[in-house]
Short mmCIF file of C-alpha atoms and ligand atoms in Angstrom, two decimals:
data_model
loop_
_atom_site.label_atom_id
_atom_site.label_comp_id
_atom_site.label_asym_id
_atom_site.label_seq_id
_atom_site.Cartn_x
_atom_site.Cartn_y
_atom_site.Cartn_z
CA MET A 23 86.08 111.97 139.25
CA ASN A 24 87.93 114.50 141.37
CA TYR A 25 88.70 118.16 140.91
CA GLN A 26 91.95 120.05 141.21
CA SER A 27 92.93 123.70 141.32
CA THR A 28 94.41 125.37 138.24
CA ARG A 29 97.25 126.43 140.57
CA GLY A 30 98.03 122.95 141.88
CA GLY A 31 97.34 121.34 145.26
CA ASP A 32 95.08 118.60 146.55
CA MET A 33 92.23 116.87 144.75
CA VAL A 34 88.71 117.38 146.07
CA SER A 35 85.32 115.87 145.22
CA ALA A 36 82.83 117.66 142.97
CA ALA A 37 80.71 118.35 146.06
CA THR A 38 83.63 120.07 147.80
CA ALA A 39 84.53 122.05 144.67
CA ILE A 40 80.95 123.37 144.58
CA VAL A 41 80.81 124.17 148.31
CA LYS A 42 84.18 125.97 148.26
CA GLY A 43 83.78 127.83 144.94
CA LEU A 44 87.35 129.11 144.81
CA ALA A 45 90.29 126.83 145.69
CA PRO A 46 92.25 127.84 148.84
CA ASN A 47 95.30 128.78 146.71
CA GLY A 48 93.25 131.20 144.62
CA GLY A 49 92.93 128.86 141.64
CA LEU A 50 89.77 127.55 140.00
CA TYR A 51 88.60 123.96 140.25
CA VAL A 52 88.77 121.86 137.09
CA PRO A 53 88.05 118.15 136.53
CA GLU A 54 91.17 115.96 136.79
CA TYR A 55 90.28 114.47 133.38
CA PHE A 56 87.41 114.86 130.95
CA PRO A 57 84.69 112.22 130.83
CA LYS A 58 84.72 110.02 127.77
CA LYS A 59 82.93 111.51 124.79
CA ILE A 60 79.16 111.52 124.76
CA GLY A 61 78.18 110.72 121.19
CA PHE A 62 75.20 111.95 119.26
CA ASP A 63 73.35 108.64 119.73
CA ALA A 64 73.17 109.10 123.50
CA LEU A 65 71.55 112.52 123.10
CA SER A 66 69.41 112.04 120.01
CA ASN A 67 65.67 112.69 120.38
CA ARG A 68 65.83 113.37 124.07
CA THR A 69 64.45 116.30 126.05
CA TYR A 70 66.65 119.05 127.45
CA GLN A 71 66.23 117.59 130.94
CA GLU A 72 67.23 114.08 129.82
CA ARG A 73 70.32 115.41 128.08
CA ALA A 74 71.18 117.49 131.15
CA LYS A 75 71.10 114.38 133.36
CA ILE A 76 73.49 112.49 131.07
CA ILE A 77 75.99 115.34 130.82
CA LEU A 78 75.87 116.45 134.47
CA SER A 79 76.28 112.88 135.75
CA ALA A 80 79.42 112.51 133.66
CA PHE A 81 81.03 115.39 135.58
CA LEU A 82 79.45 115.16 139.05
CA SER A 83 80.38 111.55 139.65
CA ASP A 84 79.91 111.73 143.43
CA PHE A 85 76.25 112.75 142.98
CA SER A 86 73.85 109.80 142.69
CA ASP A 87 71.51 109.50 139.72
CA ALA A 88 68.60 110.26 142.02
CA GLU A 89 70.30 113.44 143.26
CA ILE A 90 71.05 114.66 139.73
CA ASP A 91 67.47 113.83 138.77
CA THR A 92 66.08 115.95 141.59
CA CYS A 93 68.39 118.90 140.81
CA VAL A 94 67.47 118.84 137.10
CA SER A 95 63.74 118.49 137.57
CA ARG A 96 63.63 121.30 140.14
CA ALA A 97 65.65 123.65 137.93
CA TYR A 98 64.39 123.19 134.38
CA LYS A 99 60.63 123.24 135.01
CA ALA A 100 57.94 124.35 132.61
CA GLU A 101 56.68 127.02 134.99
CA LYS A 102 60.10 128.65 135.18
CA PHE A 103 60.97 128.72 131.48
CA SER A 104 58.85 130.32 128.80
CA SER A 105 59.90 127.68 126.26
CA ASP A 106 59.37 123.94 126.81
CA LYS A 107 62.63 123.42 124.92
CA ILE A 108 64.35 125.45 127.73
CA ALA A 109 67.00 126.75 125.31
CA PRO A 110 65.36 126.83 121.86
CA LEU A 111 67.23 127.26 118.58
CA ARG A 112 66.05 129.80 116.06
CA LYS A 113 67.27 129.49 112.50
CA LEU A 114 68.10 132.92 111.09
CA ASN A 115 69.33 131.61 107.74
CA ASP A 116 70.82 128.41 106.31
CA SER A 117 74.04 128.69 108.23
CA LEU A 118 73.24 130.70 111.34
CA HIS A 119 71.30 129.27 114.28
CA ILE A 120 70.57 131.45 117.31
CA LEU A 121 70.65 129.59 120.62
CA GLU A 122 68.23 131.52 122.82
CA LEU A 123 69.41 131.29 126.42
CA PHE A 124 67.00 133.89 127.80
CA HIS A 125 63.76 132.02 128.40
CA GLY A 126 64.34 131.63 132.15
CA PRO A 127 62.67 133.67 134.92
CA THR A 128 64.95 136.73 134.64
CA CYS A 129 65.26 136.79 130.84
CA ALA A 130 69.06 136.41 130.72
CA PHE A 131 71.38 133.45 130.26
CA LYS A 132 72.57 133.48 133.90
CA ASP A 133 69.31 131.66 134.71
CA MET A 134 70.57 128.57 132.87
CA ALA A 135 73.13 128.02 135.64
CA LEU A 136 71.60 129.86 138.60
CA GLN A 137 68.38 127.87 138.47
CA ILE A 138 70.29 124.67 139.21
CA LEU A 139 73.23 125.88 141.33
CA PRO A 140 71.15 126.16 144.56
CA HIS A 141 70.16 122.49 144.25
CA PHE A 142 73.76 121.42 143.56
CA LEU A 143 74.88 123.46 146.56
CA THR A 144 72.35 122.10 149.06
CA THR A 145 73.00 118.53 147.84
CA ALA A 146 76.77 119.07 148.12
CA MET A 147 76.45 120.50 151.65
CA LYS A 148 74.48 117.48 152.80
CA LYS A 149 77.10 115.17 151.31
CA ASN A 150 79.83 117.05 153.18
CA GLY A 151 77.94 116.90 156.48
CA ILE A 152 77.43 120.69 156.68
CA ARG A 153 74.35 121.24 158.80
CA GLU A 154 74.30 125.02 159.00
CA GLU A 155 71.97 127.04 156.83
CA VAL A 156 73.79 128.61 153.91
CA THR A 157 73.36 132.32 153.26
CA ILE A 158 74.35 133.49 149.82
CA LEU A 159 75.79 136.99 149.82
CA VAL A 160 75.84 138.81 146.49
CA ALA A 161 76.99 142.25 145.38
CA THR A 162 75.52 142.88 141.97
CA SER A 163 75.58 145.43 139.21
CA GLY A 164 72.37 144.01 137.83
CA ASP A 165 71.76 140.68 136.12
CA THR A 166 73.50 138.26 138.46
CA GLY A 167 71.72 139.49 141.58
CA LYS A 168 68.26 139.01 140.15
CA ALA A 169 69.12 135.63 138.64
CA ALA A 170 70.57 134.47 141.97
CA LEU A 171 67.46 135.69 143.84
CA GLU A 172 65.20 133.72 141.51
CA GLY A 173 67.42 130.65 141.74
CA PHE A 174 67.61 130.56 145.55
CA LYS A 175 64.04 131.75 146.18
CA ASP A 176 62.38 129.35 148.67
CA VAL A 177 65.08 126.67 148.29
CA PRO A 178 65.05 124.92 151.71
CA GLY A 179 68.23 125.33 153.76
CA THR A 180 69.27 128.51 151.97
CA ARG A 181 68.85 132.25 152.29
CA ILE A 182 70.02 134.93 149.92
CA LEU A 183 70.92 138.57 150.52
CA VAL A 184 71.62 140.87 147.62
CA PHE A 185 73.28 144.28 147.83
CA PHE A 186 73.04 146.54 144.81
CA PRO A 187 74.71 149.94 144.28
CA ARG A 188 72.10 152.67 144.63
CA ASP A 189 73.69 154.61 141.75
CA GLY A 190 74.65 151.65 139.60
CA VAL A 191 71.60 149.77 138.32
CA SER A 192 68.88 150.66 135.84
CA ARG A 193 65.37 151.46 137.05
CA MET A 194 64.11 148.19 135.62
CA GLN A 195 66.88 146.19 137.30
CA ARG A 196 66.15 147.88 140.62
CA LEU A 197 62.45 147.10 140.27
CA GLN A 198 63.22 143.46 139.45
CA MET A 199 65.14 143.17 142.71
CA VAL A 200 63.06 145.18 145.18
CA THR A 201 59.87 143.32 144.18
CA GLN A 202 61.53 139.90 144.63
CA GLU A 203 59.21 137.30 146.14
CA GLY A 204 60.19 134.45 148.45
CA GLU A 205 60.47 133.82 152.19
CA ASN A 206 64.27 133.50 152.29
CA VAL A 207 65.34 136.57 150.34
CA GLY A 208 66.62 140.02 151.31
CA VAL A 209 67.57 142.98 149.14
CA CYS A 210 69.28 146.22 150.13
CA ALA A 211 70.67 149.25 148.29
CA VAL A 212 74.20 150.38 149.16
CA ASP A 213 75.12 154.05 149.06
CA GLY A 214 77.77 154.21 146.36
CA ASN A 215 78.80 152.43 143.18
CA PHE A 216 79.35 148.78 142.34
CA ASP A 217 82.90 148.73 143.72
CA ASP A 218 81.66 150.01 147.09
CA ALA A 219 79.08 147.24 147.28
CA GLN A 220 81.56 144.61 146.05
CA ASN A 221 84.28 145.69 148.49
CA GLY A 222 81.76 145.64 151.33
CA VAL A 223 80.80 142.04 150.55
CA LYS A 224 84.44 140.98 150.12
CA SER A 225 85.41 142.40 153.50
CA ILE A 226 82.59 140.40 155.12
CA PHE A 227 83.71 137.14 153.49
CA THR A 228 87.23 137.60 154.84
CA ASP A 229 86.17 138.75 158.34
CA ASP A 230 86.93 135.63 160.43
CA ALA A 231 85.43 136.97 163.63
CA TYR A 232 82.19 137.87 161.91
CA ASN A 233 81.98 134.48 160.20
CA ALA A 234 82.55 132.77 163.56
CA PHE A 235 79.70 134.82 165.02
CA LEU A 236 77.40 133.78 162.17
CA LYS A 237 78.40 130.14 162.58
CA GLU A 238 77.38 130.27 166.25
CA ASN A 239 73.99 131.31 164.94
CA GLY A 240 73.85 128.36 162.53
CA ILE A 241 74.76 130.28 159.39
CA VAL A 242 77.57 129.85 156.85
CA LEU A 243 78.18 132.36 154.09
CA SER A 244 78.71 131.40 150.49
CA SER A 245 78.80 133.16 147.13
CA ALA A 246 77.21 132.26 143.84
CA ASN A 247 79.81 133.76 141.57
CA SER A 248 80.63 132.65 138.08
CA ILE A 249 83.87 130.86 138.88
CA ASN A 250 81.99 128.14 140.81
CA TRP A 251 82.16 124.80 138.97
CA GLY A 252 78.46 124.39 139.75
CA ARG A 253 77.73 127.35 137.51
CA LEU A 254 79.98 126.28 134.69
CA VAL A 255 78.91 122.67 134.25
CA PRO A 256 75.21 123.39 133.45
CA GLN A 257 76.39 125.65 130.64
CA ILE A 258 78.00 122.72 128.83
CA VAL A 259 74.56 121.15 128.53
CA TYR A 260 72.99 123.68 126.17
CA TYR A 261 75.83 123.53 123.67
CA MET A 262 75.69 119.75 123.49
CA SER A 263 71.92 119.78 123.44
CA SER A 264 71.65 122.34 120.64
CA TRP A 265 74.20 120.43 118.56
CA ALA A 266 72.20 117.22 119.01
CA THR A 267 69.00 119.07 118.05
CA MET A 268 70.62 120.34 114.86
CA VAL A 269 71.64 116.80 113.93
CA ASP A 270 68.15 115.50 114.82
CA ASN A 271 66.62 118.18 112.60
CA GLY A 272 68.85 117.23 109.67
CA ASP A 273 70.63 120.60 109.64
CA ILE A 274 74.02 118.91 110.01
CA SER A 275 75.42 115.38 109.95
CA PRO A 276 76.79 113.95 113.23
CA ASN A 277 80.45 114.44 112.26
CA GLU A 278 80.07 117.79 110.59
CA GLU A 279 82.05 120.58 112.22
CA ILE A 280 80.18 123.63 113.48
CA ASN A 281 81.31 127.05 114.70
CA ILE A 282 80.09 128.62 117.93
CA VAL A 283 79.93 132.39 118.57
CA VAL A 284 79.66 133.71 122.13
CA PRO A 285 79.29 137.28 123.44
CA THR A 286 81.90 137.16 126.17
CA GLY A 287 82.64 138.86 129.47
CA ASN A 288 84.03 136.62 132.18
CA PHE A 289 84.82 133.83 129.66
CA GLY A 290 82.46 131.36 131.39
CA ASN A 291 79.98 130.84 128.60
CA ILE A 292 82.57 130.38 125.85
CA LEU A 293 84.62 128.07 128.09
CA ALA A 294 81.54 125.85 128.42
CA ALA A 295 81.41 125.67 124.60
CA TYR A 296 85.08 124.62 124.56
CA TYR A 297 84.33 121.89 127.11
CA ALA A 298 81.36 120.75 124.98
CA GLY A 299 83.94 120.24 122.24
CA LYS A 300 86.03 118.03 124.52
CA LEU A 301 82.90 115.98 125.22
CA GLY A 302 82.17 115.29 121.59
CA VAL A 303 80.68 118.30 119.77
CA PRO A 304 82.76 118.65 116.58
CA ILE A 305 83.75 122.32 116.81
CA GLY A 306 85.48 124.17 114.00
CA LYS A 307 86.14 127.62 115.45
CA LEU A 308 85.02 129.21 118.70
CA ILE A 309 84.41 132.88 118.08
CA CYS A 310 84.83 135.22 121.04
CA ALA A 311 82.95 138.52 120.76
CA SER A 312 83.79 141.51 123.00
CA ASN A 313 82.29 144.98 123.27
CA ALA A 314 84.43 148.13 123.62
CA ASN A 315 86.07 146.50 126.65
CA ASP A 316 88.19 144.47 124.26
CA VAL A 317 90.87 143.02 126.55
CA LEU A 318 90.07 139.46 125.51
CA CYS A 319 89.97 140.25 121.83
CA ASP A 320 93.43 141.82 122.02
CA PHE A 321 94.70 138.87 124.05
CA ILE A 322 93.50 136.29 121.57
CA ARG A 323 95.01 138.25 118.69
CA THR A 324 98.37 139.11 120.27
CA GLY A 325 98.97 136.88 123.31
CA VAL A 326 99.24 139.93 125.59
CA TYR A 327 96.62 140.27 128.32
CA ASN A 328 96.65 143.87 129.46
CA ARG A 329 94.04 145.18 131.83
CA ASN A 330 95.74 148.57 132.15
CA ARG A 331 93.19 150.47 130.13
CA SER A 332 90.14 152.53 130.90
CA PHE A 333 86.94 150.75 131.80
CA LYS A 334 84.12 151.62 129.40
CA THR A 335 80.44 151.67 130.23
CA THR A 336 78.51 150.26 127.26
CA ILE A 337 74.98 149.30 126.21
CA SER A 338 76.01 145.64 126.71
CA PRO A 339 76.86 146.06 130.43
CA SER A 340 77.13 142.36 131.30
CA MET A 341 80.27 142.25 129.17
CA ASP A 342 81.88 145.32 130.76
CA ILE A 343 84.73 143.39 132.32
CA LEU A 344 88.50 143.83 132.36
CA ILE A 345 89.41 140.60 134.15
CA SER A 346 87.92 137.46 132.63
CA SER A 347 88.36 135.01 135.49
CA ASN A 348 87.41 131.83 133.67
CA LEU A 349 90.18 132.33 131.13
CA GLU A 350 92.44 130.72 133.75
CA ARG A 351 90.69 127.38 133.21
CA PHE A 352 91.19 127.59 129.44
CA LEU A 353 94.89 128.43 129.77
CA TYR A 354 95.35 125.56 132.21
CA ASP A 355 93.93 123.18 129.65
CA ILE A 356 95.83 124.39 126.60
CA THR A 357 99.17 124.56 128.44
CA GLY A 358 98.77 120.88 129.36
CA LYS A 359 97.99 121.64 133.02
CA ASP A 360 101.13 123.69 133.55
CA THR A 361 100.31 125.02 137.03
CA ASP A 362 103.62 126.92 137.30
CA LYS A 363 102.87 128.84 134.14
CA ILE A 364 99.33 129.62 135.32
CA LYS A 365 100.58 130.84 138.71
CA ASP A 366 103.11 133.05 136.96
CA TYR A 367 100.52 134.58 134.57
CA MET A 368 98.02 135.24 137.36
CA GLN A 369 100.69 136.65 139.66
CA ARG A 370 101.76 139.08 136.95
CA LEU A 371 98.16 140.01 136.21
CA SER A 372 97.63 140.95 139.85
CA THR A 373 100.91 142.83 140.34
CA GLU A 374 101.54 144.40 136.90
CA GLY A 375 98.06 144.23 135.42
CA GLN A 376 99.37 142.27 132.44
CA TYR A 377 101.08 139.12 131.19
CA SER A 378 101.96 137.60 127.87
CA VAL A 379 101.83 133.95 126.93
CA ASP A 380 104.58 132.08 125.12
CA HIS A 381 104.47 131.46 121.39
CA GLU A 382 103.30 127.86 121.67
CA THR A 383 100.37 128.79 123.90
CA LEU A 384 99.41 131.64 121.58
CA SER A 385 99.30 129.43 118.52
CA LYS A 386 97.36 126.74 120.38
CA MET A 387 94.86 129.39 121.47
CA GLN A 388 94.51 130.74 117.94
CA GLU A 389 93.84 127.27 116.56
CA ILE A 390 90.78 127.13 118.79
CA LEU A 391 89.61 130.75 119.05
CA TRP A 392 88.96 133.70 116.82
CA ALA A 393 88.14 137.09 118.32
CA GLY A 394 86.57 140.39 117.40
CA SER A 395 84.97 143.39 119.10
CA CYS A 396 82.76 146.37 118.44
CA ASP A 397 81.60 149.61 120.05
CA ASP A 398 78.09 150.82 120.91
CA ALA A 399 77.48 152.56 117.58
CA ILE A 400 78.14 149.34 115.65
CA THR A 401 76.11 147.34 118.18
CA THR A 402 73.12 149.63 117.65
CA LYS A 403 73.49 149.44 113.89
CA THR A 404 73.65 145.65 114.04
CA ILE A 405 70.38 145.46 116.02
CA GLN A 406 68.77 147.60 113.34
CA LYS A 407 70.24 145.65 110.40
CA THR A 408 69.26 142.31 111.89
CA PHE A 409 65.72 143.52 112.46
CA ASP A 410 65.43 144.90 108.92
CA LYS A 411 66.84 141.78 107.32
CA TYR A 412 65.25 139.01 109.38
CA GLY A 413 62.57 140.67 111.52
CA TYR A 414 64.56 139.35 114.49
CA VAL A 415 65.14 141.59 117.50
CA ALA A 416 68.50 140.99 119.17
CA ASP A 417 69.55 142.37 122.53
CA PRO A 418 72.81 144.43 122.59
CA HIS A 419 74.96 141.52 123.88
CA THR A 420 73.70 139.24 121.14
CA ALA A 421 74.20 142.02 118.59
CA VAL A 422 77.91 142.25 119.49
CA ALA A 423 78.19 138.55 118.65
CA LEU A 424 76.24 138.98 115.40
CA TYR A 425 78.59 141.73 114.26
CA VAL A 426 81.76 139.84 115.17
CA TYR A 427 80.45 136.74 113.39
CA GLU A 428 79.83 138.78 110.25
CA GLU A 429 83.43 140.06 110.42
CA TYR A 430 84.69 136.52 110.89
CA VAL A 431 82.90 135.27 107.79
CA LYS A 432 84.15 138.26 105.78
CA GLU A 433 87.72 137.65 106.83
CA THR A 434 87.84 133.87 106.54
CA GLY A 435 85.09 132.86 104.13
CA ASP A 436 84.28 130.03 106.57
CA ASP A 437 80.72 128.94 105.80
CA ARG A 438 80.33 126.08 108.28
CA LYS A 439 77.01 125.95 110.13
CA THR A 440 77.14 128.14 113.21
CA ILE A 441 75.49 128.38 116.60
CA LEU A 442 75.39 131.89 118.08
CA ALA A 443 74.58 132.24 121.78
CA SER A 444 71.91 134.84 122.48
CA THR A 445 72.36 135.80 126.11
CA ALA A 446 69.49 138.18 126.93
CA SER A 447 65.96 139.00 125.90
CA PRO A 448 65.81 142.26 123.93
CA TYR A 449 63.16 143.38 126.43
CA LYS A 450 65.71 143.30 129.21
CA PHE A 451 67.65 146.11 127.50
CA GLY A 452 64.56 147.67 125.99
CA LYS A 453 65.69 151.29 125.70
CA SER A 454 68.82 150.54 123.69
CA VAL A 455 66.91 148.09 121.54
CA LEU A 456 64.01 150.42 120.80
CA ASN A 457 66.46 153.17 120.05
CA ALA A 458 68.09 150.92 117.45
CA ILE A 459 64.91 149.82 115.72
CA GLY A 460 63.68 153.31 115.16
CA CYS A 461 62.13 155.08 118.10
CA ASN A 462 63.91 157.10 120.75
CA ASP A 463 61.36 159.46 122.26
CA ILE A 464 59.84 157.08 124.83
CA ASP A 465 61.07 157.37 128.38
CA ASP A 466 58.76 155.24 130.50
CA ASP A 467 60.16 151.71 130.92
CA PHE A 468 56.87 149.93 130.41
CA ALA A 469 55.90 152.07 127.42
CA VAL A 470 59.25 150.96 125.92
CA LEU A 471 58.23 147.31 126.29
CA ASP A 472 54.89 147.97 124.61
CA ALA A 473 56.56 149.79 121.73
CA ILE A 474 58.98 146.91 121.08
CA GLN A 475 56.12 144.44 121.13
CA GLU A 476 54.17 146.52 118.67
CA LYS A 477 57.09 146.78 116.27
CA SER A 478 58.34 143.21 116.53
CA GLY A 479 55.26 141.14 117.32
CA MET A 480 57.35 139.26 119.88
CA PRO A 481 55.49 138.86 123.20
CA ILE A 482 56.75 140.78 126.26
CA PRO A 483 58.10 138.26 128.83
CA ALA A 484 55.46 137.83 131.54
CA SER A 485 58.02 138.32 134.33
CA LEU A 486 58.85 141.82 133.04
CA SER A 487 55.31 143.06 132.43
CA ALA A 488 54.27 141.75 135.87
CA LEU A 489 56.71 144.20 137.49
CA GLN A 490 54.32 147.04 136.75
CA THR A 491 51.83 145.88 139.38
CA LYS A 492 54.12 144.25 141.96
CA ASN A 493 54.67 145.69 145.42
CA GLU A 494 58.10 147.01 146.31
CA ARG A 495 59.02 144.81 149.26
CA PHE A 496 62.50 146.13 150.01
CA SER A 497 63.27 149.78 150.63
CA ASP A 498 66.35 149.52 152.88
CA ALA A 499 69.56 151.33 152.05
CA CYS A 500 72.82 151.41 153.98
CA ALA A 501 76.38 152.71 153.88
CA PRO A 502 79.03 150.15 152.87
CA SER A 503 80.32 150.23 156.46
CA ALA A 504 76.86 149.30 157.80
CA MET A 505 76.41 146.13 155.75
CA ARG A 506 77.05 143.82 158.71
CA ASP A 507 74.24 145.43 160.70
CA MET A 508 71.98 145.13 157.69
CA ILE A 509 72.78 141.41 157.35
CA GLN A 510 71.88 140.87 161.00
CA SER A 511 68.63 142.72 160.59
CA LEU A 512 67.70 140.90 157.37
CA LEU A 513 68.54 137.54 158.96
CA ALA A 514 66.73 138.58 162.15
CA LEU A 515 69.73 137.71 164.37
C1 PLP B 609 76.98 137.41 131.97
C2 PLP B 609 76.55 137.78 130.59
C3 PLP B 609 77.41 137.69 129.48
C4 PLP B 609 78.86 137.27 129.60
O1 PLP B 609 79.01 135.90 129.88
P1 PLP B 609 80.41 135.36 130.48
O2 PLP B 609 80.13 133.95 130.85
O3 PLP B 609 80.71 136.24 131.64
O4 PLP B 609 81.41 135.49 129.38
C5 PLP B 609 76.92 138.03 128.22
N1 PLP B 609 75.64 138.46 128.07
C6 PLP B 609 74.79 138.58 129.11
C7 PLP B 609 73.42 139.10 128.88
C8 PLP B 609 75.21 138.23 130.41
O5 PLP B 609 74.34 138.37 131.43
#
């Protein structure tokens, strides 16, 4: 199976789509057709890893079974995930099942993809005859950087350098990064905010002379960002797997429709749920939950995508996004691969900051999706209510989804069984969580963890409590204009 850009152009192999990340014309790679449906029988009573192999092989047809096997067994290992189910389901009540995607090494759902991407990437490079060492360059506002560091840590043939804004990450996030272990990792603070760090990295990627210099030294740069097909495809696995588990457990029958609720930022996670539907999961409604940055919610309700609004900093920061890149893949699919339409929408988004879809596309979208949003006050209240009612502690991202789901049920009366994606451990956003469940006078980060554990009885993730005694390995900081020098020093060139 080959891959093509959402903006038209030549077909490429899965390996090339993964190596390139973004298509040369600015579009995103999508499969030329969807594999035939994978029924319940193929997935029934299998482990997460076995299900992953079946689903990934269906998409990555130029990878051999042995290659897929190696990638899966290196990524989804017992010592990296705190649950042997990898992505366990937790039944809150008869209809609502929480899909916990935060049992990986960094306690957030990005691990589900970033644990396997490095293995896809090194396999793909070998297939394409690329002999240079790949250096992953990341500018991060928090979660992605740490998840990428853990994913690429000590993967042969790779190095990873992460730049974080000195003024733009929490103390805990900083500590997670500067204590990072591994022989092939580098971490550096950048003077400034996230945009300064991001612009610095972008200018390096597009600096031909600098890239030629690196190549002479046996190094090619790559990114690990969320538009890479290699990050999207592993996300399809947990939706199919959790559906199969629910059927195995007798919670639903194999043909019974279910709803899926996803706290959404870049639209990657919810797109994976949509693709799971194309592969055989009988989906009723996909429910898209936004925080106060409600661009997507407005778009799904009105058909107008308008990013000309103020950016809001919230307690669910991984959803603070005004441009949801993966939406392009969804629009491509529901417009019947209309590349001209997609080019027009994306052109208008970049020049005018907005576009509106035609009536047919809007109604198609609304058949599939329902959307809602909430602000920080409601998010906090939802964490508290959920804890009081079920004794379950939700992180702020998950709480946004819980609230929007409640609104959906109120408005529609739809009582189909529902999977709700929980994208982070409550301990990762401990202060906001503790604040919500009744205690706001603790300042020390580790005391916050202890207090949540005491109240909830849920164990503190080992990777977070271990930070207290780890050495800070990286203390470098640089100006955005000095990032090239820093790369050379970190790579010892
Ligand atoms: C990245 C992230 C999201 C948003 O996922 P998208 O795929 O960007 O929609 C939600 N919650 C958490 C905790 C995240 O890290």
